[in-house]
mmCIF file of C-alpha atoms in Angstrom:
data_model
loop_
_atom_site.group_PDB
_atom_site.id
_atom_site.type_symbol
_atom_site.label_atom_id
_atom_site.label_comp_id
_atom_site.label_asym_id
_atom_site.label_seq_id
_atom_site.Cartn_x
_atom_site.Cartn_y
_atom_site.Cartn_z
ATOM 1 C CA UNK A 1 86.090 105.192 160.925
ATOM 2 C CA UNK A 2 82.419 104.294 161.380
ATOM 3 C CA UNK A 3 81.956 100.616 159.606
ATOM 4 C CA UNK A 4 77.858 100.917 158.895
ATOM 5 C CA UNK A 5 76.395 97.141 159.529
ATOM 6 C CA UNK A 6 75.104 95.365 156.711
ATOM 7 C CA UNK A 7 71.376 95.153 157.749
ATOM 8 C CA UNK A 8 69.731 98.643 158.346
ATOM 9 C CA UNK A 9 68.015 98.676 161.864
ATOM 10 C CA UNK A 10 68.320 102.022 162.411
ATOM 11 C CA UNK A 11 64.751 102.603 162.675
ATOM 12 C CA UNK A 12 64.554 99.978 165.691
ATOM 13 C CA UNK A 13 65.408 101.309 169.126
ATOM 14 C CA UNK A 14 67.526 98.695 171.191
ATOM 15 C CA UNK A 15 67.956 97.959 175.033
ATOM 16 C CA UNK A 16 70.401 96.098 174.102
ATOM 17 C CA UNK A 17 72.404 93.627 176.216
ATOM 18 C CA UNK A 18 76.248 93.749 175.924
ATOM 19 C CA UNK A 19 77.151 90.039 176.550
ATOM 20 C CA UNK A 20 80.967 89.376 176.842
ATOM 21 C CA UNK A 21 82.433 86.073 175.605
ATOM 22 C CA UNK A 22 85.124 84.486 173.931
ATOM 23 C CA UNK A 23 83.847 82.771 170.566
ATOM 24 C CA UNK A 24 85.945 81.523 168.051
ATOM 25 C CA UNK A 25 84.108 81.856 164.678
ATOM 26 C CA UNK A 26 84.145 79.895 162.087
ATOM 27 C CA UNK A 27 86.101 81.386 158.726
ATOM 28 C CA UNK A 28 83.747 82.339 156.239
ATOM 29 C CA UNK A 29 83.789 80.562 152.578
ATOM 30 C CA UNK A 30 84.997 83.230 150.338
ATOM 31 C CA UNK A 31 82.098 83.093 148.333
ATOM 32 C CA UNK A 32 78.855 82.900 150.021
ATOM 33 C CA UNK A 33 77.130 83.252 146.825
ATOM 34 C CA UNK A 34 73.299 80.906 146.788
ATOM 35 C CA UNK A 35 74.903 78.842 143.315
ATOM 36 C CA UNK A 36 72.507 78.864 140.472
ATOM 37 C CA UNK A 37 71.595 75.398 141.456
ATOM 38 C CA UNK A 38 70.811 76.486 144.703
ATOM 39 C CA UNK A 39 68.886 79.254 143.391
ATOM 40 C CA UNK A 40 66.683 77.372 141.493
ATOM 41 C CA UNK A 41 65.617 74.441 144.120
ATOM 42 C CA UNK A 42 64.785 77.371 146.362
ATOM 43 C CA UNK A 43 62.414 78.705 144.079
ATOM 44 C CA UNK A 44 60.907 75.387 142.665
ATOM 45 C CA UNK A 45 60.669 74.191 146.623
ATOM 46 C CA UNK A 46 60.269 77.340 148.384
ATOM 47 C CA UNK A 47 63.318 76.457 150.799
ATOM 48 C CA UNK A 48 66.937 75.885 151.297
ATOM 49 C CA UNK A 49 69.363 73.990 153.857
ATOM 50 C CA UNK A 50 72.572 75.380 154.119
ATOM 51 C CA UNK A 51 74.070 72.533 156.773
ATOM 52 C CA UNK A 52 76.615 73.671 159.361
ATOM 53 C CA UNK A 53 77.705 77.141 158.711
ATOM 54 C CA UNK A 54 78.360 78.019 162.396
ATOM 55 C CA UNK A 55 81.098 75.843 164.319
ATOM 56 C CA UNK A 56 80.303 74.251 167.591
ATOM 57 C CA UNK A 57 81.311 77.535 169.227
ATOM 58 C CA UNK A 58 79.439 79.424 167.764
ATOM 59 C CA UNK A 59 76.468 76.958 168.256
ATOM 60 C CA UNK A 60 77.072 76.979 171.992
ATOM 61 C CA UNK A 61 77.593 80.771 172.187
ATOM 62 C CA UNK A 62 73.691 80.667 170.846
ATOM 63 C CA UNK A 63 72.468 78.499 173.244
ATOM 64 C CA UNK A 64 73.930 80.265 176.300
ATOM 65 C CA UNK A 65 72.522 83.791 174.368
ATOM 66 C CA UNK A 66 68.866 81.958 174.258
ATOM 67 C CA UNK A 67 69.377 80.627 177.665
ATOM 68 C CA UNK A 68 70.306 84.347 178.539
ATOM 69 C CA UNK A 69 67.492 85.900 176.767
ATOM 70 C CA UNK A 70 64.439 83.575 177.692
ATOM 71 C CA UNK A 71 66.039 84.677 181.671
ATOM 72 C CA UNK A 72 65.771 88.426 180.673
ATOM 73 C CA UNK A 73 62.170 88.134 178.917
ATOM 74 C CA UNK A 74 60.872 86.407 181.676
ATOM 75 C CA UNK A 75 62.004 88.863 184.419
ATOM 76 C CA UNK A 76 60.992 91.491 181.913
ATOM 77 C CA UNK A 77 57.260 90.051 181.886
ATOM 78 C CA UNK A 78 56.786 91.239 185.884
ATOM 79 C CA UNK A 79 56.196 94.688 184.452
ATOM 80 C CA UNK A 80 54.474 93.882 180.780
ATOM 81 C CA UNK A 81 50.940 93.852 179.806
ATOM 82 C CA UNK A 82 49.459 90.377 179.863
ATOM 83 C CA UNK A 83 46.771 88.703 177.764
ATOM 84 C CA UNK A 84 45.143 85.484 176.447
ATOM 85 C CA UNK A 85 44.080 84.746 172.836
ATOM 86 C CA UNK A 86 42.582 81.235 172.718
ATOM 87 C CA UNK A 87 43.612 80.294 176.373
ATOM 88 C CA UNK A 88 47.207 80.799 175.237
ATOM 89 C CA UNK A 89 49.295 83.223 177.461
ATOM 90 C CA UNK A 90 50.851 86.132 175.699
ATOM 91 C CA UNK A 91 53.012 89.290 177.798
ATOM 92 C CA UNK A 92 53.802 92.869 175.984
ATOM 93 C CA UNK A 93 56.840 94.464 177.248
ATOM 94 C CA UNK A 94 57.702 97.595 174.997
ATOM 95 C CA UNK A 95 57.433 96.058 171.488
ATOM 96 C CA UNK A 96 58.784 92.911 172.675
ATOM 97 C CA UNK A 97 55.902 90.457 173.108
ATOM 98 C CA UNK A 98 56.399 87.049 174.963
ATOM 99 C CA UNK A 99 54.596 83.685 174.724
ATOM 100 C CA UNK A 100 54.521 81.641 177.013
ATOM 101 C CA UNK A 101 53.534 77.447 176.680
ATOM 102 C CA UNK A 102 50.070 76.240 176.596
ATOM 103 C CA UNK A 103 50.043 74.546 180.154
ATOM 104 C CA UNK A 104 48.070 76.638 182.628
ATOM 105 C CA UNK A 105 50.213 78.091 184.987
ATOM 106 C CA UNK A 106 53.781 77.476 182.976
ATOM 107 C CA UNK A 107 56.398 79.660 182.853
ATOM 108 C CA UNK A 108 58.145 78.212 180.469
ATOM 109 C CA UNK A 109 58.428 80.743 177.302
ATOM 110 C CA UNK A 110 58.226 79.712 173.455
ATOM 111 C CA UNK A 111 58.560 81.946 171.769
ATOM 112 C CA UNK A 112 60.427 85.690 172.034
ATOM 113 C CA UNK A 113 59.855 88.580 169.561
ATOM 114 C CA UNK A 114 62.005 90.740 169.035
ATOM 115 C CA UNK A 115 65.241 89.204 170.638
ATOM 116 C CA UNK A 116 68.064 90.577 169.134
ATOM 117 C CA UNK A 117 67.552 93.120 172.023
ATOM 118 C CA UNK A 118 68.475 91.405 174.769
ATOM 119 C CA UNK A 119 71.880 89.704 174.074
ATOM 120 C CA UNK A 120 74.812 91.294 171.460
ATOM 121 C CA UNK A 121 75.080 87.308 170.236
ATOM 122 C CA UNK A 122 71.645 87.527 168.168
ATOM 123 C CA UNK A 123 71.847 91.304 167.604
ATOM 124 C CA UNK A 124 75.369 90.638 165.752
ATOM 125 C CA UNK A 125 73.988 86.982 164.287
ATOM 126 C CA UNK A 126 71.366 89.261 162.163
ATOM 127 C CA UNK A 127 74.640 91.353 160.119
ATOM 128 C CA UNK A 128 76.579 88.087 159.792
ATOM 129 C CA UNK A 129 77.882 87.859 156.160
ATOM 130 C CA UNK A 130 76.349 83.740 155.690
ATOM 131 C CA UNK A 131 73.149 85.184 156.455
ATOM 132 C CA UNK A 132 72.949 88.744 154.609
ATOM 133 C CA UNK A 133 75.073 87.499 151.332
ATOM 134 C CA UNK A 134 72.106 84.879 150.763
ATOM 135 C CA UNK A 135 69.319 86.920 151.665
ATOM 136 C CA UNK A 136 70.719 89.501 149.504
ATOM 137 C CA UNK A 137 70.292 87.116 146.472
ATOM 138 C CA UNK A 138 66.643 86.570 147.461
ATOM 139 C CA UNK A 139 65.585 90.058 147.965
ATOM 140 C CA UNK A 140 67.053 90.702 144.949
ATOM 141 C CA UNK A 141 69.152 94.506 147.181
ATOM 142 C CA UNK A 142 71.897 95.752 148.126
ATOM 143 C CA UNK A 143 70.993 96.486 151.069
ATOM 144 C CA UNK A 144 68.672 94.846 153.493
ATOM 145 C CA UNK A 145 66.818 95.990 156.620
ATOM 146 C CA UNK A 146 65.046 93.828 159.128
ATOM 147 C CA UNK A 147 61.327 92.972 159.400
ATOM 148 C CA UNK A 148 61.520 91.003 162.935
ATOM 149 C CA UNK A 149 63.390 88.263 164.066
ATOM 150 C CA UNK A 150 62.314 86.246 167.028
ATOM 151 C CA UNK A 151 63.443 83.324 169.649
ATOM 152 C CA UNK A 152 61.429 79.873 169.046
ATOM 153 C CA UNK A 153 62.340 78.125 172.310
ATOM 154 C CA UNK A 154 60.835 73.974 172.236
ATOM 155 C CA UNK A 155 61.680 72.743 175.765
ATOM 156 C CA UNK A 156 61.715 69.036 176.479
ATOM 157 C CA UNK A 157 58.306 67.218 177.383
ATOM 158 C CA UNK A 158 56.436 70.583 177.388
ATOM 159 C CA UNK A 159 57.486 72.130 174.037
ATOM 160 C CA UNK A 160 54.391 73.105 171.861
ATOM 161 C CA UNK A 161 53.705 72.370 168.479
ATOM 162 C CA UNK A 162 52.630 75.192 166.056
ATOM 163 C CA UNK A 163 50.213 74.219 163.361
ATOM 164 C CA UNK A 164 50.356 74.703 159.857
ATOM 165 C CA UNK A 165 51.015 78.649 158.613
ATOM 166 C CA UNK A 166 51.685 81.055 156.068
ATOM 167 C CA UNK A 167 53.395 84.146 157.506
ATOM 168 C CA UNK A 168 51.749 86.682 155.035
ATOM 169 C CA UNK A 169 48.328 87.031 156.709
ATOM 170 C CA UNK A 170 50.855 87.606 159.901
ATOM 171 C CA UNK A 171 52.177 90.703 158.186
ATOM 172 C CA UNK A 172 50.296 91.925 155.111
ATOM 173 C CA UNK A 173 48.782 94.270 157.098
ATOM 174 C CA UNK A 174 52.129 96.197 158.473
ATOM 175 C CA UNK A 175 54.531 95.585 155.461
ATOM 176 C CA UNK A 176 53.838 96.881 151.805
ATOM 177 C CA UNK A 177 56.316 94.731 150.596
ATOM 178 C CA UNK A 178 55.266 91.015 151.504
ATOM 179 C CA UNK A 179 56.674 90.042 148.962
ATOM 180 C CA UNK A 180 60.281 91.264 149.727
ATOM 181 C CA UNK A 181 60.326 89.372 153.094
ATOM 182 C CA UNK A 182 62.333 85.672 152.623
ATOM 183 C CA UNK A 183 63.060 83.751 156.208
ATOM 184 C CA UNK A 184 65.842 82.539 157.571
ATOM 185 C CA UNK A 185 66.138 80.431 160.396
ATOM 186 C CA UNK A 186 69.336 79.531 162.227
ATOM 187 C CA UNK A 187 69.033 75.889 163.997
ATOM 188 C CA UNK A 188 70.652 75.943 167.590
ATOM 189 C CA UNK A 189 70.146 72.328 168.511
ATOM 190 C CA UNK A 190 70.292 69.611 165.920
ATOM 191 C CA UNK A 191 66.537 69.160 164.430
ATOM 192 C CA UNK A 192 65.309 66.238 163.380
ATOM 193 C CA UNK A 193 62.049 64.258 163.609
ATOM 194 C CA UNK A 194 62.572 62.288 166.898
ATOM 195 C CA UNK A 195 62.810 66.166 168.522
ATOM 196 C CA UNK A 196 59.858 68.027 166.436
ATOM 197 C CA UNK A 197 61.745 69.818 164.003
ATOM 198 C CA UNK A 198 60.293 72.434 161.688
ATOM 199 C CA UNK A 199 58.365 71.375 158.405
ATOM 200 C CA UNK A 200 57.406 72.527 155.232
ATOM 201 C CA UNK A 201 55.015 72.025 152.042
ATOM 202 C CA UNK A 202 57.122 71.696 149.062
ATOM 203 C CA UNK A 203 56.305 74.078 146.586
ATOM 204 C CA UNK A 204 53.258 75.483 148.608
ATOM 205 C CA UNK A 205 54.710 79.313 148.012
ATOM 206 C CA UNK A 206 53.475 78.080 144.395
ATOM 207 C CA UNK A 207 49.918 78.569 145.494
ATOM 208 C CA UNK A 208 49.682 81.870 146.856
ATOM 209 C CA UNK A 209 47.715 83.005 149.982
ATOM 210 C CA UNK A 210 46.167 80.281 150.933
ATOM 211 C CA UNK A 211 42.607 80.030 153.284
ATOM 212 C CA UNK A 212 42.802 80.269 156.841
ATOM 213 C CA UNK A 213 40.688 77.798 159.459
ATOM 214 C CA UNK A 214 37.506 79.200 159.902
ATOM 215 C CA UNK A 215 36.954 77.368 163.816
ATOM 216 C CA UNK A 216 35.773 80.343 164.863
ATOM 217 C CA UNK A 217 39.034 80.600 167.496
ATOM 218 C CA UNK A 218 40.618 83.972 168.003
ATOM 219 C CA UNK A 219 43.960 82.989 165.935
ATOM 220 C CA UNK A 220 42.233 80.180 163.677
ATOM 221 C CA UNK A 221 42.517 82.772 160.708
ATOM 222 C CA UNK A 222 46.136 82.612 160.893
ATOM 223 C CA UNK A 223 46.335 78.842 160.434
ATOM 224 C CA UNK A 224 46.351 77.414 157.377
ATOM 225 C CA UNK A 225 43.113 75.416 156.343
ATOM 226 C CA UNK A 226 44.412 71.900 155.771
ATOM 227 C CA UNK A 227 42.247 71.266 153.029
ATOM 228 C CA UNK A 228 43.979 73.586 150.981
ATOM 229 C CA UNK A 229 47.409 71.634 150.250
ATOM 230 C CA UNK A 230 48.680 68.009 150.494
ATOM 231 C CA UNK A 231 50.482 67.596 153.719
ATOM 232 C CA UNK A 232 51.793 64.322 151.899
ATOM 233 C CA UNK A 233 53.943 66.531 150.516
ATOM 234 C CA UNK A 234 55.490 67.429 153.370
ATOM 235 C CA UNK A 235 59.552 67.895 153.900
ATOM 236 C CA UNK A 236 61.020 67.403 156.979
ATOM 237 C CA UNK A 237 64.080 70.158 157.841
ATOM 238 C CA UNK A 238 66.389 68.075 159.457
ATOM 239 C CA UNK A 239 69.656 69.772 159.990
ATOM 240 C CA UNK A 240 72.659 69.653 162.310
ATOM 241 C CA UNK A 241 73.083 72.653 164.643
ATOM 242 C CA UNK A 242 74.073 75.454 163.209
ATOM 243 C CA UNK A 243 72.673 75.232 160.054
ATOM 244 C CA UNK A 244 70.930 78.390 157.856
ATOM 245 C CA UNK A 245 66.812 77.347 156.608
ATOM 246 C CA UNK A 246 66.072 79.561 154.021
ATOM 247 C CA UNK A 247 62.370 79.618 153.077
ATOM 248 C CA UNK A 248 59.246 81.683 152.177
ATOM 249 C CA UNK A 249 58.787 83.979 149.343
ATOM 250 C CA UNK A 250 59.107 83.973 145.623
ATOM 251 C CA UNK A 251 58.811 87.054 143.770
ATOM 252 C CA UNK A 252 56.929 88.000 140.410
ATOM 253 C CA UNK A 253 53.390 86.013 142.230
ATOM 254 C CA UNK A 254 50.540 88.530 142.770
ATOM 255 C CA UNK A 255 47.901 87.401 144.707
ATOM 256 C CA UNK A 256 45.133 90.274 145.830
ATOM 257 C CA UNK A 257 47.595 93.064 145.324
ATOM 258 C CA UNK A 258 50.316 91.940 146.956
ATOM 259 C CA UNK A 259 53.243 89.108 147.065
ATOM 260 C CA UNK A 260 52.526 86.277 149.541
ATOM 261 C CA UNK A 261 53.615 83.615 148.087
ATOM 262 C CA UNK A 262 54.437 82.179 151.483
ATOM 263 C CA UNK A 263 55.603 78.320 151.657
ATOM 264 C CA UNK A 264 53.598 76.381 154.128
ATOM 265 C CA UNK A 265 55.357 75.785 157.114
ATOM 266 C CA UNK A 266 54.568 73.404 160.346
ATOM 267 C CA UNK A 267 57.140 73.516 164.300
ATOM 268 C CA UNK A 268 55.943 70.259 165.776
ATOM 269 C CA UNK A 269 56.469 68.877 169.244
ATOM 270 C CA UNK A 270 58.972 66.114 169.981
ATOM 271 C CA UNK A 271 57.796 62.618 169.797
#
């Protein structure tokens, strides 16, 4: 008998990697409910840590799977389409685009969209039940499909920052449902200040979509203007590896005809 995977990505079409390993995985809590506490910090905030639901094994069976992918993305590039947006290098391979650090010349990549493609670790990570049983309290379904998922890669003395964002005015314009599309992101590494771990703006999901910088750069309209939110207010995610960030949207908040009641979020570089 067929057993149908929790997230529908049936619509995606994978090249998927088959990567063989032993992993011994950590036993699930039998209830992986968000509590009602939980429930409501994530919507007065607009985020949640859940600390340390993947054992060490786990955690190094995702950093081998990164190291794996960030190999196969790279070779991959040789045949992709390549382009610059503000200086900053970016490759097309299929639907998989690449970008690679700020540095001229590096070949050190950052960031990887869609990954789940190329390793079996991160295309089986997106149906695990600590992930879905969550997100299905957020979503407020059933049943869930995926929007993207992606590889943030920070490497040591070159890592980049990224500045202050909402995702909506990354996706309003290919998703009719904005509003239906929470984050989660699963820490590899332990993140803390010391190595430029992500941020957010308490309560900035509160505020709707908020202006974009207006620097007249190519990709300035996707950062957040900082004059539009206290970065006072700012909450650092510090987590162990293999912990779960929940963040981003809150439903019921129309702004403009649609749902993006995005927190404000911040990667930084290590100090």
């Amino acid at each position: 008998m067929e057993i149908p995977k929790l997230c529908d990505r049936s619509t995606l079409a994978p090249t998927l990697n088959s990567d063989k390993q032993q992993v011994t995985a950590a036993e699930p809590a039998s209830d992986l409910s968000l509590s009602q506490a939980e429930l409501i910090s994530y919507r007065r905030e607009g985020f949640l840590i859940r600390p340390g639901i993947f054992n060490r094994s786990e955690v190094r069976a995702f950093q081998q799977a990164a190291e794996r992918a960030a190999a196969r993305a790279h070779e991959a590039c040789a045949g992709g389409s390549t382009y610059h947006l503000d200086g900053k290098r970016f490759v097309d391979v299929g639907h998989m685009t690449v970008q690679y650090e700020h540095r001229p010349g590096s070949e050190l990549i950052r960031v990887i969209e869609p990954v789940h493609e190329l390793t079996s670790t991160f295309d089986a990570l997106i149906d695990d039940v600590r992930l879905v049983v969550p997100m299905r309290q957020l979503v407020g379904a059933d049943e869930l499909s995926l929007w993207t998922d992606k590889l943030n890669l920070k490497r040591p003395r070159e890592g980049s920052a990224f500045g202050w964002h909402q995702d909506s005015p990354y996706w309003v314009h290919d998703c009719e449902h904005v509003d239906q599309l929470p984050n989660v992101m699963v820490t590899f590494d332990d993140a803390s200040e010391a190595n430029g771990c992500f941020r957010v703006i308490r309560g900035s999901h509160q505020e709707g979509c908020l202006p974009g910088m207006a620097d007249g750069s190519q990709l300035g309209g996707f950062y957040t203007d900082p004059g539009a939110f206290d970065e006072a207010v700012q909450v650092l995610m510090e987590a162990p590896a293999g912990s779960a960030i929940f963040f981003d949207l809150v439903k019921d908040k129309t702004i403009d005809g649609f749902n993006p009641a995005n927190v404000v979020t911040l990667m930084t570089s290590p100090l």
